[in-house]
Short mmCIF file of C-alpha atoms in Angstrom, two decimals:
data_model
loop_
_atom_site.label_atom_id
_atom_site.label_comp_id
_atom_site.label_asym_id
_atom_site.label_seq_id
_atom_site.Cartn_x
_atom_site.Cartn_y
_atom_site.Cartn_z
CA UNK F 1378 83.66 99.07 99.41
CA UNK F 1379 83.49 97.96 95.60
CA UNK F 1380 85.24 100.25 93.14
CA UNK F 1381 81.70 100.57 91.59
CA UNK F 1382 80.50 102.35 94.48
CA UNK F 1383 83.68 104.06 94.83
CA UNK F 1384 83.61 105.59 91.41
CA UNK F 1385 79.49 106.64 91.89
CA UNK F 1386 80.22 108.21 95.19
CA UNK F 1387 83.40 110.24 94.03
CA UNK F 1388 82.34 111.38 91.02
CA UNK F 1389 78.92 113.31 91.71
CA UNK F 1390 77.77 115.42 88.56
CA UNK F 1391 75.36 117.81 89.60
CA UNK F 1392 72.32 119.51 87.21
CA UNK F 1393 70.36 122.06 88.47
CA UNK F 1394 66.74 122.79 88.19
CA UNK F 1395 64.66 125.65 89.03
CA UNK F 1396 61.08 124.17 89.67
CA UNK F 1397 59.98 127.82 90.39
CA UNK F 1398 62.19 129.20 92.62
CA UNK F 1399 62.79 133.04 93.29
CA UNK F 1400 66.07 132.64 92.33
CA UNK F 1401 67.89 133.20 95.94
CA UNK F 1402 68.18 128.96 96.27
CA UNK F 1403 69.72 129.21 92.83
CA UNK F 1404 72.43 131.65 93.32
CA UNK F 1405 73.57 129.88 96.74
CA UNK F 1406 73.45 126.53 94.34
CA UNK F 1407 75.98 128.44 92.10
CA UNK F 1408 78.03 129.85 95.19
CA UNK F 1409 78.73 126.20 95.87
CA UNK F 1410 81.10 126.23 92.57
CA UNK F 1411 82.74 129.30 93.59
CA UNK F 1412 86.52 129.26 95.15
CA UNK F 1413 85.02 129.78 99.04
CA UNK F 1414 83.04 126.65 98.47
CA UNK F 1415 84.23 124.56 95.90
CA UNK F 1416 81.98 121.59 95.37
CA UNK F 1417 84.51 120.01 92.50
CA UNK F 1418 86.74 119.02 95.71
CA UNK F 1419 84.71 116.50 96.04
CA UNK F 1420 84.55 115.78 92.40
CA UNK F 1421 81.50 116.87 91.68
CA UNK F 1422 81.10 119.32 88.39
CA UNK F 1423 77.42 121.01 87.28
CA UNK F 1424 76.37 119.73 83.87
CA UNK F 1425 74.19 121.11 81.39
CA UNK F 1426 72.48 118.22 79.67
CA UNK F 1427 70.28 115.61 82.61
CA UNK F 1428 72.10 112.79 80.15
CA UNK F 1429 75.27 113.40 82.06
CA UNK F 1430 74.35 114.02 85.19
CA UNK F 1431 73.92 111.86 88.63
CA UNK F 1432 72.18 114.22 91.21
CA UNK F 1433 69.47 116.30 90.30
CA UNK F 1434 69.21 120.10 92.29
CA UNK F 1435 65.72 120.98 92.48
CA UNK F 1436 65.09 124.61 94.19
CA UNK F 1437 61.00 126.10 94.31
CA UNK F 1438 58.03 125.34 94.99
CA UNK F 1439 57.04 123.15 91.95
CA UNK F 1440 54.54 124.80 90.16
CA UNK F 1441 51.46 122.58 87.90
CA UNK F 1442 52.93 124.38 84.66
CA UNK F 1443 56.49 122.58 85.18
CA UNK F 1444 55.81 119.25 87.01
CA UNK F 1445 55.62 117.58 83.40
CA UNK F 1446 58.84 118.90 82.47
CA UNK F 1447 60.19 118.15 85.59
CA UNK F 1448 59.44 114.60 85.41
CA UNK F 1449 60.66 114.70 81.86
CA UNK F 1450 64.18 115.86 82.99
CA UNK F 1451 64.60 113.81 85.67
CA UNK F 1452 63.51 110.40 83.35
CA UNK F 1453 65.96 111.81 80.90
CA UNK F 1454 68.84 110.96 83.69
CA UNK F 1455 70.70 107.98 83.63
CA UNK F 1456 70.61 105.22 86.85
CA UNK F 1457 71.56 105.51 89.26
CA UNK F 1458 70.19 108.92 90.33
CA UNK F 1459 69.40 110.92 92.93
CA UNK F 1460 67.42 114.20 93.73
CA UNK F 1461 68.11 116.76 96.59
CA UNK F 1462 65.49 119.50 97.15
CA UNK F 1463 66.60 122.74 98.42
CA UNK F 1464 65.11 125.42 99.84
CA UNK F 1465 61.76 125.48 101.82
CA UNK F 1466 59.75 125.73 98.94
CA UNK F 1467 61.29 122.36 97.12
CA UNK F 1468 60.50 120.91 100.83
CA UNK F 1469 57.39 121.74 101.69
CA UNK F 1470 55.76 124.44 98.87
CA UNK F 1471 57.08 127.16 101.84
CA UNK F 1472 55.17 130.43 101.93
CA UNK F 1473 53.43 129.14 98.17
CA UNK F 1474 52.34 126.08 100.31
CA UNK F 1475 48.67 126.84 100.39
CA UNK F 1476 48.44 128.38 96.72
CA UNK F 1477 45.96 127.18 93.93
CA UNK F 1478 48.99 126.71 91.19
CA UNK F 1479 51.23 124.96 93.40
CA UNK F 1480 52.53 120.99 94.04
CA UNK F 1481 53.54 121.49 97.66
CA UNK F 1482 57.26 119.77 97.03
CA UNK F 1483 59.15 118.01 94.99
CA UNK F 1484 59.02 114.69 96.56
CA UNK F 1485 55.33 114.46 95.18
CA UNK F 1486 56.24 114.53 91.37
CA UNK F 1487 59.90 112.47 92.26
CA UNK F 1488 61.38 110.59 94.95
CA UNK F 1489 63.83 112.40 97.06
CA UNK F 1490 67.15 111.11 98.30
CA UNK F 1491 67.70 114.77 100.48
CA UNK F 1492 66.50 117.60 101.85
CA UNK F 1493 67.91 120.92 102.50
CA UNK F 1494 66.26 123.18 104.24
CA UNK F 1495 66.48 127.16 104.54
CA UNK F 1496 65.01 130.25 102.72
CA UNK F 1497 67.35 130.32 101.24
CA UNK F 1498 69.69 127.00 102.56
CA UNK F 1499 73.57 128.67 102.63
CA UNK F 1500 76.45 127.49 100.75
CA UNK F 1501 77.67 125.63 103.38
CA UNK F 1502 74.37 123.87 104.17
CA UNK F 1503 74.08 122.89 100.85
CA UNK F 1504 77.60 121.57 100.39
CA UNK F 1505 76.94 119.88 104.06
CA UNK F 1506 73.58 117.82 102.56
CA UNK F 1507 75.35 116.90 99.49
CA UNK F 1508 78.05 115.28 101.51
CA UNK F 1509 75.93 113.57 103.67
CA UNK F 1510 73.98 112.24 100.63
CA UNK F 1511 77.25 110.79 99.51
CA UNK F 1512 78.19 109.49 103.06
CA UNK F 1513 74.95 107.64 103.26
CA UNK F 1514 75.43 106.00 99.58
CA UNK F 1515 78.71 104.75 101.04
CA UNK F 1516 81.54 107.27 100.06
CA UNK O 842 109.62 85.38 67.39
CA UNK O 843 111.18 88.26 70.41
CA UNK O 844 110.69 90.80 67.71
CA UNK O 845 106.89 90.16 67.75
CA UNK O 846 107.12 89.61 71.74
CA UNK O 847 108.15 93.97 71.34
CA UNK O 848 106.29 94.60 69.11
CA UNK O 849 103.04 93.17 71.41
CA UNK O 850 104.14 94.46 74.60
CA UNK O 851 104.78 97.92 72.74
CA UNK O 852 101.24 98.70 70.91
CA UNK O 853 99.51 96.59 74.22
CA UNK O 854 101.69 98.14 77.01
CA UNK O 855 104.24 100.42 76.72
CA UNK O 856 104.43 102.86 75.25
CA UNK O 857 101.09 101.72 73.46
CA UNK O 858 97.69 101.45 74.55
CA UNK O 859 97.82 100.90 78.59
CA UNK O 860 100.64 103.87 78.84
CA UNK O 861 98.67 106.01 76.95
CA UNK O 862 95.49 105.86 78.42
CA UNK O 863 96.80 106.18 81.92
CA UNK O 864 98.77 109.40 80.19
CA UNK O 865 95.51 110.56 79.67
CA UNK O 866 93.93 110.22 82.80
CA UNK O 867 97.02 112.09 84.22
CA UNK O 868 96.68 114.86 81.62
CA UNK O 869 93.04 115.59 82.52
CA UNK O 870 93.63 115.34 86.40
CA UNK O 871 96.64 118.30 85.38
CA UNK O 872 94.44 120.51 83.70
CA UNK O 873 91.72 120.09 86.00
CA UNK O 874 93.58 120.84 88.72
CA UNK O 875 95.41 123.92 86.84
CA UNK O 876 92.63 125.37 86.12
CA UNK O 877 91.32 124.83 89.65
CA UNK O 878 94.82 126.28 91.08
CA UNK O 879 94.26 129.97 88.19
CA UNK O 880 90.97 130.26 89.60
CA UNK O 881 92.10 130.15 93.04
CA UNK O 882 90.05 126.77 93.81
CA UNK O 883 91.06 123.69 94.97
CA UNK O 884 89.88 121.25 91.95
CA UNK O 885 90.01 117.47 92.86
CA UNK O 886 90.97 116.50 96.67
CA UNK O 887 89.40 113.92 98.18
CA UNK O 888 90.10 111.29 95.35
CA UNK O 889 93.41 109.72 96.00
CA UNK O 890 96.24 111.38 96.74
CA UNK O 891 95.13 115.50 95.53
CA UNK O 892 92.38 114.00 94.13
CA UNK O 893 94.66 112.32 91.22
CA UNK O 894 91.82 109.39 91.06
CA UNK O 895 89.45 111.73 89.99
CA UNK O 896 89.62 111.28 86.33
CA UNK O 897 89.46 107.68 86.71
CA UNK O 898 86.78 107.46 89.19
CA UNK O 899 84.46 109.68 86.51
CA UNK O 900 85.56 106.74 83.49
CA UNK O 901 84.34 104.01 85.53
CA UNK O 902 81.44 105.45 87.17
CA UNK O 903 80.23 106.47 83.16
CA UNK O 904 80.85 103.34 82.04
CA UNK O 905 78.73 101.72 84.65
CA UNK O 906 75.88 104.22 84.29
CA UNK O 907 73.34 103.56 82.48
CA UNK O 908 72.96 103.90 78.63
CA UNK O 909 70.57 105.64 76.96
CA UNK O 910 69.73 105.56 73.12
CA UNK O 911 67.03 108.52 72.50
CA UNK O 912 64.32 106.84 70.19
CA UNK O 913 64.67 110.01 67.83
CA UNK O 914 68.48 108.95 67.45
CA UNK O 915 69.84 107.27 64.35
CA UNK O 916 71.38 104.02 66.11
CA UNK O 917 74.11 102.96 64.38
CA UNK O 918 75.86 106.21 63.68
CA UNK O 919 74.97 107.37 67.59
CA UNK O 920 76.00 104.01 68.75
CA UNK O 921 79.43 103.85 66.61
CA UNK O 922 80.69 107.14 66.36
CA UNK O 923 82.11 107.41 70.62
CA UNK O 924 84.28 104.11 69.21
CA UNK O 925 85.44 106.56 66.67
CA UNK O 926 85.72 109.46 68.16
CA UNK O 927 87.95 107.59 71.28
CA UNK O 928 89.37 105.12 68.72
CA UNK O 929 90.78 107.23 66.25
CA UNK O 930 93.24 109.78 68.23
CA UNK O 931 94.09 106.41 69.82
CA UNK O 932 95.55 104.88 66.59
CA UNK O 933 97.71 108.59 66.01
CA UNK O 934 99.52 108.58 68.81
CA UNK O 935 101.09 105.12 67.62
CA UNK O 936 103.32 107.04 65.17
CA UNK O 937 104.73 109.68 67.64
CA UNK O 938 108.25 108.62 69.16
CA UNK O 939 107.94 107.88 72.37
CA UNK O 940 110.45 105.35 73.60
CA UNK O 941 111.82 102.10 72.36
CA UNK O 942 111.72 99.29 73.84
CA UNK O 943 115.37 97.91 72.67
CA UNK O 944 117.00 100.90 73.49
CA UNK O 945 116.80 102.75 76.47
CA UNK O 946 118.21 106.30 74.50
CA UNK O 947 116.29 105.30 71.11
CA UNK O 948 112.49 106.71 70.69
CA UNK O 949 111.51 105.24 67.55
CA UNK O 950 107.49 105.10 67.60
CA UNK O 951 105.49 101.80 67.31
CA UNK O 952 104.86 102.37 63.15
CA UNK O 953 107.21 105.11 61.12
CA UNK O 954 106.96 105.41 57.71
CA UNK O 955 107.74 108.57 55.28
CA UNK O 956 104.67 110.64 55.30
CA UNK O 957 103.37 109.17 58.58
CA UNK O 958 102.88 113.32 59.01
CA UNK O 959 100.42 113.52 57.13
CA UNK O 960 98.58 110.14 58.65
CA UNK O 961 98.41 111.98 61.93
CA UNK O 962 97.10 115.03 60.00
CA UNK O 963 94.66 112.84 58.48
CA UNK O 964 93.73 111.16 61.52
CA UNK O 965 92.63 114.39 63.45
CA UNK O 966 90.79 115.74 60.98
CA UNK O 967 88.80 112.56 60.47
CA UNK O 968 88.10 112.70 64.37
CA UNK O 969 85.83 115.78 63.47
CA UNK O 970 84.14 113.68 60.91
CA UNK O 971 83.11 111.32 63.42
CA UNK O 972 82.04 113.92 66.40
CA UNK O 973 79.66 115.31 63.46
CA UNK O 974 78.02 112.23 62.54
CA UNK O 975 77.28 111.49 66.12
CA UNK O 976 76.16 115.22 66.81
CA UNK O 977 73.68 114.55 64.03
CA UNK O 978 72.38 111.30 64.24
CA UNK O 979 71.58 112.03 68.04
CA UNK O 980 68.12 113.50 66.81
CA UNK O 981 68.29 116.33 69.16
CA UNK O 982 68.58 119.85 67.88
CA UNK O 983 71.04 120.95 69.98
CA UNK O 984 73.32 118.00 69.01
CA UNK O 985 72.86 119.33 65.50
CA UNK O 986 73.37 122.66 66.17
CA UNK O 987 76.61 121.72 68.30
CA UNK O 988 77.74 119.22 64.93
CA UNK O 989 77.28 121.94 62.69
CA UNK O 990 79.53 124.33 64.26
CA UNK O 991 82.17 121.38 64.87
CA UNK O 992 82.41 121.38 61.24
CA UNK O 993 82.58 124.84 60.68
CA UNK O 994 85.14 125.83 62.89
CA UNK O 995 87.08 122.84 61.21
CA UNK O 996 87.02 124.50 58.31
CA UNK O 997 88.53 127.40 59.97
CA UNK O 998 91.59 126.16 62.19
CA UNK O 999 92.48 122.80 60.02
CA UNK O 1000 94.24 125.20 56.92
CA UNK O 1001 96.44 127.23 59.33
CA UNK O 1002 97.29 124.01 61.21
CA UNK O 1003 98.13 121.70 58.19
CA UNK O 1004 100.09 124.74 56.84
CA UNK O 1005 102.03 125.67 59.95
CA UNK O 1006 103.41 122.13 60.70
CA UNK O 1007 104.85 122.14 57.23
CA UNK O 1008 107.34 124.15 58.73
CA UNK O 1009 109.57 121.33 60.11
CA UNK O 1010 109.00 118.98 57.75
CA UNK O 1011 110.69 121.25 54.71
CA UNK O 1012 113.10 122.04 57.53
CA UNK O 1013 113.92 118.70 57.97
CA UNK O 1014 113.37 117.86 54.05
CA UNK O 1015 111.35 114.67 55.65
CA UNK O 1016 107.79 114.33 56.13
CA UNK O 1017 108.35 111.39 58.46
CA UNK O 1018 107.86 112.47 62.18
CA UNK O 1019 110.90 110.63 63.57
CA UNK O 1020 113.40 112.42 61.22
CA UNK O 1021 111.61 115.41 62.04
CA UNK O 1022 113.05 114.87 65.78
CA UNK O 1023 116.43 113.75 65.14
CA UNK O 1024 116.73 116.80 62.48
CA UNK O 1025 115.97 118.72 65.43
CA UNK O 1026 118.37 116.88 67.74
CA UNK O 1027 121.20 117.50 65.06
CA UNK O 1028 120.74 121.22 64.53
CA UNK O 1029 120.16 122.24 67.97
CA UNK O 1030 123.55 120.39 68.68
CA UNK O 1031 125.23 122.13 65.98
CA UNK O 1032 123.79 125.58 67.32
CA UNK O 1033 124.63 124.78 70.81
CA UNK O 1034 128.94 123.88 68.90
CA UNK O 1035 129.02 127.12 67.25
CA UNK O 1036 126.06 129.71 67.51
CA UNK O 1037 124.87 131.25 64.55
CA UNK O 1038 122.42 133.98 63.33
CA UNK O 1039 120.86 131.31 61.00
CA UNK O 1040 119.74 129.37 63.60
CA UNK O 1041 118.42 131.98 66.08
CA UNK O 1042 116.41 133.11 62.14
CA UNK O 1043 115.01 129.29 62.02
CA UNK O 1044 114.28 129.66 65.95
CA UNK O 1045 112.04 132.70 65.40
CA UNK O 1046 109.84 131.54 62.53
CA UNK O 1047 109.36 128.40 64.15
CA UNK O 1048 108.07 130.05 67.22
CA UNK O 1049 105.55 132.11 65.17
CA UNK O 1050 104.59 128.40 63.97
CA UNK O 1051 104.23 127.51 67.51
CA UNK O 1052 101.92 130.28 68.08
CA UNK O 1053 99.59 129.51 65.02
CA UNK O 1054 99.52 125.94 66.26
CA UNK O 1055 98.56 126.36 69.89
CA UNK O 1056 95.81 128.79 68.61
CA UNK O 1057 94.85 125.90 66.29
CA UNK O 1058 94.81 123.47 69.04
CA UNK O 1059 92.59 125.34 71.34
CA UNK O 1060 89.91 124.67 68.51
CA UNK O 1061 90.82 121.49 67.57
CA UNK O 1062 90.17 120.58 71.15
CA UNK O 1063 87.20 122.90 71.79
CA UNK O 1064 89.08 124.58 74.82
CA UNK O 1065 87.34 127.61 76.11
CA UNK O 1066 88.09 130.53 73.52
CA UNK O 1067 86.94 128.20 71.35
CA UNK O 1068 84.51 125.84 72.75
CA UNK O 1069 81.72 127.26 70.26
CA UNK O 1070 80.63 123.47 69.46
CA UNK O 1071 80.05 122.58 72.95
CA UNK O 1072 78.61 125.75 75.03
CA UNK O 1073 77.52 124.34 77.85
CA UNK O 1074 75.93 127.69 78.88
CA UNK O 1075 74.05 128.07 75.46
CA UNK O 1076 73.86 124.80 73.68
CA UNK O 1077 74.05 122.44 76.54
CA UNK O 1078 77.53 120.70 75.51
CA UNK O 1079 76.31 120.79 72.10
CA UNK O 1080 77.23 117.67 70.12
CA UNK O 1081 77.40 115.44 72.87
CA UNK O 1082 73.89 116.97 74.86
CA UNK O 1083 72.76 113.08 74.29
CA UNK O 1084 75.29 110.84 75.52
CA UNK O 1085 75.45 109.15 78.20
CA UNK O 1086 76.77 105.73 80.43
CA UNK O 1087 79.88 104.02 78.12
CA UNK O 1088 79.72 106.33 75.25
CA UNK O 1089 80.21 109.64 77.46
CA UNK O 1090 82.85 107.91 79.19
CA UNK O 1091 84.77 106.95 75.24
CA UNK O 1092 83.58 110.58 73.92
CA UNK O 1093 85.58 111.86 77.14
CA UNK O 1094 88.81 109.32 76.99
CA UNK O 1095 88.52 110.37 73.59
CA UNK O 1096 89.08 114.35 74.40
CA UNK O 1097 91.73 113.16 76.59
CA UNK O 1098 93.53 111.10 74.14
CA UNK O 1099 92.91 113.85 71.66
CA UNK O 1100 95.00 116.42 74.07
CA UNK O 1101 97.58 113.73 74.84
CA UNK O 1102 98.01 113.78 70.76
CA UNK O 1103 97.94 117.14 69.92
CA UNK O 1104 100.50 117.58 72.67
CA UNK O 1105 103.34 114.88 71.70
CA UNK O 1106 102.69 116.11 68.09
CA UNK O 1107 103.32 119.44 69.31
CA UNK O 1108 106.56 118.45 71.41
CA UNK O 1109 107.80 116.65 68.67
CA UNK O 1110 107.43 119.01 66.09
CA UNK O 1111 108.67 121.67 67.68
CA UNK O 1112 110.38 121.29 71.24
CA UNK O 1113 112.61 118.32 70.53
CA UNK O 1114 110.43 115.33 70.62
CA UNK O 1115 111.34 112.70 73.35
CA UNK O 1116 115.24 113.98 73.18
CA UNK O 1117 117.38 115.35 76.36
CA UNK O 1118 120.01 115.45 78.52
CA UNK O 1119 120.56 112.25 81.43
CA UNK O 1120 116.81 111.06 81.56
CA UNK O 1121 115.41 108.32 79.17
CA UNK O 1122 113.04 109.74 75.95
CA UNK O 1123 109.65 108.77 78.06
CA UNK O 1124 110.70 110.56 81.02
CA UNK O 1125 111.43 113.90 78.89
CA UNK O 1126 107.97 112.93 76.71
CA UNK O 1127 106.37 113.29 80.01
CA UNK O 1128 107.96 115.82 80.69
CA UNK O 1129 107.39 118.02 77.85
CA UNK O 1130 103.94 117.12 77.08
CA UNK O 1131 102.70 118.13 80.46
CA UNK O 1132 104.22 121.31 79.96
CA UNK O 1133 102.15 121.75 76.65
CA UNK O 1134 99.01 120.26 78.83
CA UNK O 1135 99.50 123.30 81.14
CA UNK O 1136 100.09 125.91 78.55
CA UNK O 1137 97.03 124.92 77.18
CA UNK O 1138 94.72 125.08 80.40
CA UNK O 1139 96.15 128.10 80.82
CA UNK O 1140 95.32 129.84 77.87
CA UNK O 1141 91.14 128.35 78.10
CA UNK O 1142 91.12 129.43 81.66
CA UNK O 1143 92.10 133.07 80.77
CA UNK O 1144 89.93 133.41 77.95
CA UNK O 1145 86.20 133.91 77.47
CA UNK O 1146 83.95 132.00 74.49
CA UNK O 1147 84.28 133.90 70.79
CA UNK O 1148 81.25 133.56 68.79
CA UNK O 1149 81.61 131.47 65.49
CA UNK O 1150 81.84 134.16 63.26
CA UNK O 1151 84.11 135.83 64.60
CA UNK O 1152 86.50 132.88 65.11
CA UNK O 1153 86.09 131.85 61.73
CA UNK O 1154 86.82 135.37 60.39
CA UNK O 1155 89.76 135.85 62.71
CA UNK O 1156 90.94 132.41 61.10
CA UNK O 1157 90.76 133.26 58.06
CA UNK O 1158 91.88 136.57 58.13
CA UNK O 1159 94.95 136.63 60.51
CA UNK O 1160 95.90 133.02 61.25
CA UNK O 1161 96.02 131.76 57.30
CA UNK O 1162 98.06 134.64 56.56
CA UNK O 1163 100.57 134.30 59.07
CA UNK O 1164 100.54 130.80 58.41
CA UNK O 1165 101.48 130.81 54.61
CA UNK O 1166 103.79 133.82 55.50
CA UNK O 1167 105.60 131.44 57.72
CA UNK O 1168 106.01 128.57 55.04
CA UNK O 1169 107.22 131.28 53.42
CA UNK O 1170 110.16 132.15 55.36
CA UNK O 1171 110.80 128.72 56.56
CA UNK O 1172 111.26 128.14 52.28
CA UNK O 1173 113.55 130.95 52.16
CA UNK O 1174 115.81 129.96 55.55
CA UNK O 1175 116.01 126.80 53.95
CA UNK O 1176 117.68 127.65 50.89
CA UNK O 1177 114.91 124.82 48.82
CA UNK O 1178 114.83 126.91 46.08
#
């Protein structure tokens, strides 16, 4: 393993974006930070500005209002980076799937690395998929 | 010709450049993991031993990211000010005793002058200089925003900081940072002979100094009472919202350099400097500073975020009093005039 890999795979900094969610996949996002969970074990920290951060969180169904911005944020990111949708409704749309206003998932605006699914996904799950992203970049 | 042989291996190695930057590595991965350990987390695990790799896995994988320049930004000041900002604490903590490399009890620094003080001084504030310049030129309006309020809240904490670490130095009737120590070294030997109410006097207004300074420090490093320029939850980390790749990764060496300064300067103002019993000076350096590392990580993690104006007013109105009222007893335990 090459200590540039090394370094990218230990040192995940998270953003998160809410593409429309109902705001349950966004407070199990921010349980992952909290003592029980504790994604920083694994060196990862949530950042405020897309500049500094690696993985993108995407929760909701991505509505046509914020697809621009979301592909604005996520070409604001430096490379390498990588997305994870969570939640049914960054999978698949979920219940919104068949709505007039709606993109039916994330991975049609922005290419996905993983998916976590759920309504909403737990802590646990979520911690789970962003491991397993990390084990498949080579951690 | 072995006198420049030191003198290279000092500012390159030890206890120059290479020493301090791994001291700052080791300094973040403490307060990281204090903080972690107050909030009844884990912090950093799976990095190395307790996750002690963790600060340098984050430098390398920054400086291997990508780097953007925003096409709003002004380039040269957003390209040169990280260099600054990282470059500039750097440079400081050359004058601080550390160890010498003769010697294995002596601890005078790389470069010691009289008034080398007031260099270090100098140097911090011009640090702010630099993190404004780049907060503005990044052509984002929260950079500007976060810039701004870097510059005010200088305006607050520098005074009572400049003022408080005046203390020693009319103490010690020497401005030079070395003397400083060994005027500490002599008088707490002397106390330690024959124990006096003078010196318990000088002992409890230089602990009100200490106070003031650590206060002063918290801003100076935008630790969280006082992380007003940065607010990641309201200005998106402020003055550095644009950064990324190699300049994050100097912008945050820099902060860690920054704390590794403010804490030898605070150690060897007030706590001794690199002096103590049976270990070497670097060993007690280490020693000390950490301690000053942790009392400052604790003190962010127990407090929440003031707003600017009321850290500005608090400034002003307590800390600048209490400050000059300091220099003012310090004058009179002195016996200068």
């Amino acid at each position: 393993m090459s200590i540039l890999t090394w370094a990218r795979t230990h040192s995940p900094w998270l953003i998160h974006f809410n593409a429309g969610a109902c705001n349950a996949c966004d407070i199990e996002v921010v349980a992952i930070l909290t003592p029980r969970f504790d994604v920083e074990r694994f060196g990862a920290l949530l950042k405020g500005s897309p500049r500094h951060a690696d993985v993108m969180v995407v929760s909701g169904s991505v509505s046509r209002k914020i697809r621009d911005r979301l592909k604005r944020i996520y070409e604001q990111m430096p490379d390498p980076k990588f997305v994870v949708a969570v939640g049914s409704c960054a999978i698949s749309g979920g219940v919104f799937q068949d709505c007039y206003n709606v993109m039916e998932g994330v991975d049609k605006i922005i290419p996905v690395d993983a998916y976590i699914p759920g309504c909403p996904p737990k802590p646990e799950a979520i911690l789970d998929g962003v491991v397993k992203l990390l084990m498949s970049a080579g951690y | 010709m072995s006198n420049l042989l030191t003198t290279l291996v000092a500012v390159l190695f030890f206890p120059g450049l290479s020493f301090i930057l791994t001291y700052a590595l080791w300094c973040q991965w403490v307060s990281r993991k204090a903080a972690a350990r107050l909030q009844n987390r884990q912090g950093p695990l799976h990095t190395g031993w307790q996750g002690i790799l963790q600060p340098l896995a984050d430098f390398v994988k920054l400086l291997v990211n990508e780097d953007i320049t925003p096409a709003a930004a002004d380039k040269p000041v957003f390209n040169y000010s990280p260099i600054a900002v990282f470059a500039i604490p750097l440079a400081a903590t050359f004058l601080i005793p550390i160890q010498s490399l003769t010697n294995l009890r002596g601890w005078e620094p790389i470069a010691s002058f009289e008034g080398d003080l007031i260099i270090v001084l100098f140097l911090m504030s011009v640090v702010i200089l630099a993190v404004f310049l780049g907060g503005w030129s990044s052509g984002n309006v929260f950079g500007a925003v976060g810039a701004t309020r870097a510059a005010l809240m200088m305006l607050a904490y520098e005074i009572p900081l400049s003022l408080v670490v005046v203390g020693p130095a009319i103490l010690a009737g020497s401005l030079q940072i070395s003397e400083i120590v060994d005027w500490q070294v002599a008088s707490v030997n002397a106390f330690l002979r024959a124990p006096d109410i003078q010196g318990l006097a000088v002992a409890a207004v230089l602990f009100i100094g200490v106070v003031i300074y650590l206060i002063c420090l918290l801003a100076e490093l935008e630790l969280r009472p006082f992380d007003i320029s940065e607010a990641e939850t309201e200005i998106v980390h402020g003055w550095q919202v644009e950064y990324s790749g190699k300049k994050l990764a100097l912008l945050n060496a820099g902060h860690d350099v920054k704390m590794v300064l403010a804490a030898a300067l605070m150690t060897s103002l007030f706590l001794g400097g690199p002096a103590g019993p049976i270990l070497p000076p670097f060993a007690w350096f280490i020693l000390k500073t950490t301690f000053c590392v942790l009392v400052l990580t604790n003190l962010s993690v127990l407090f929440a975020r003031f707003r600017i104006d009321q850290m500005v007013a608090g400034a002003w109105k307590y800390l600048v009093p209490l400050a000059v009222l300091q220099v003012m007893a310090v004058v009179a335990l002195s016996g200068v005039i």
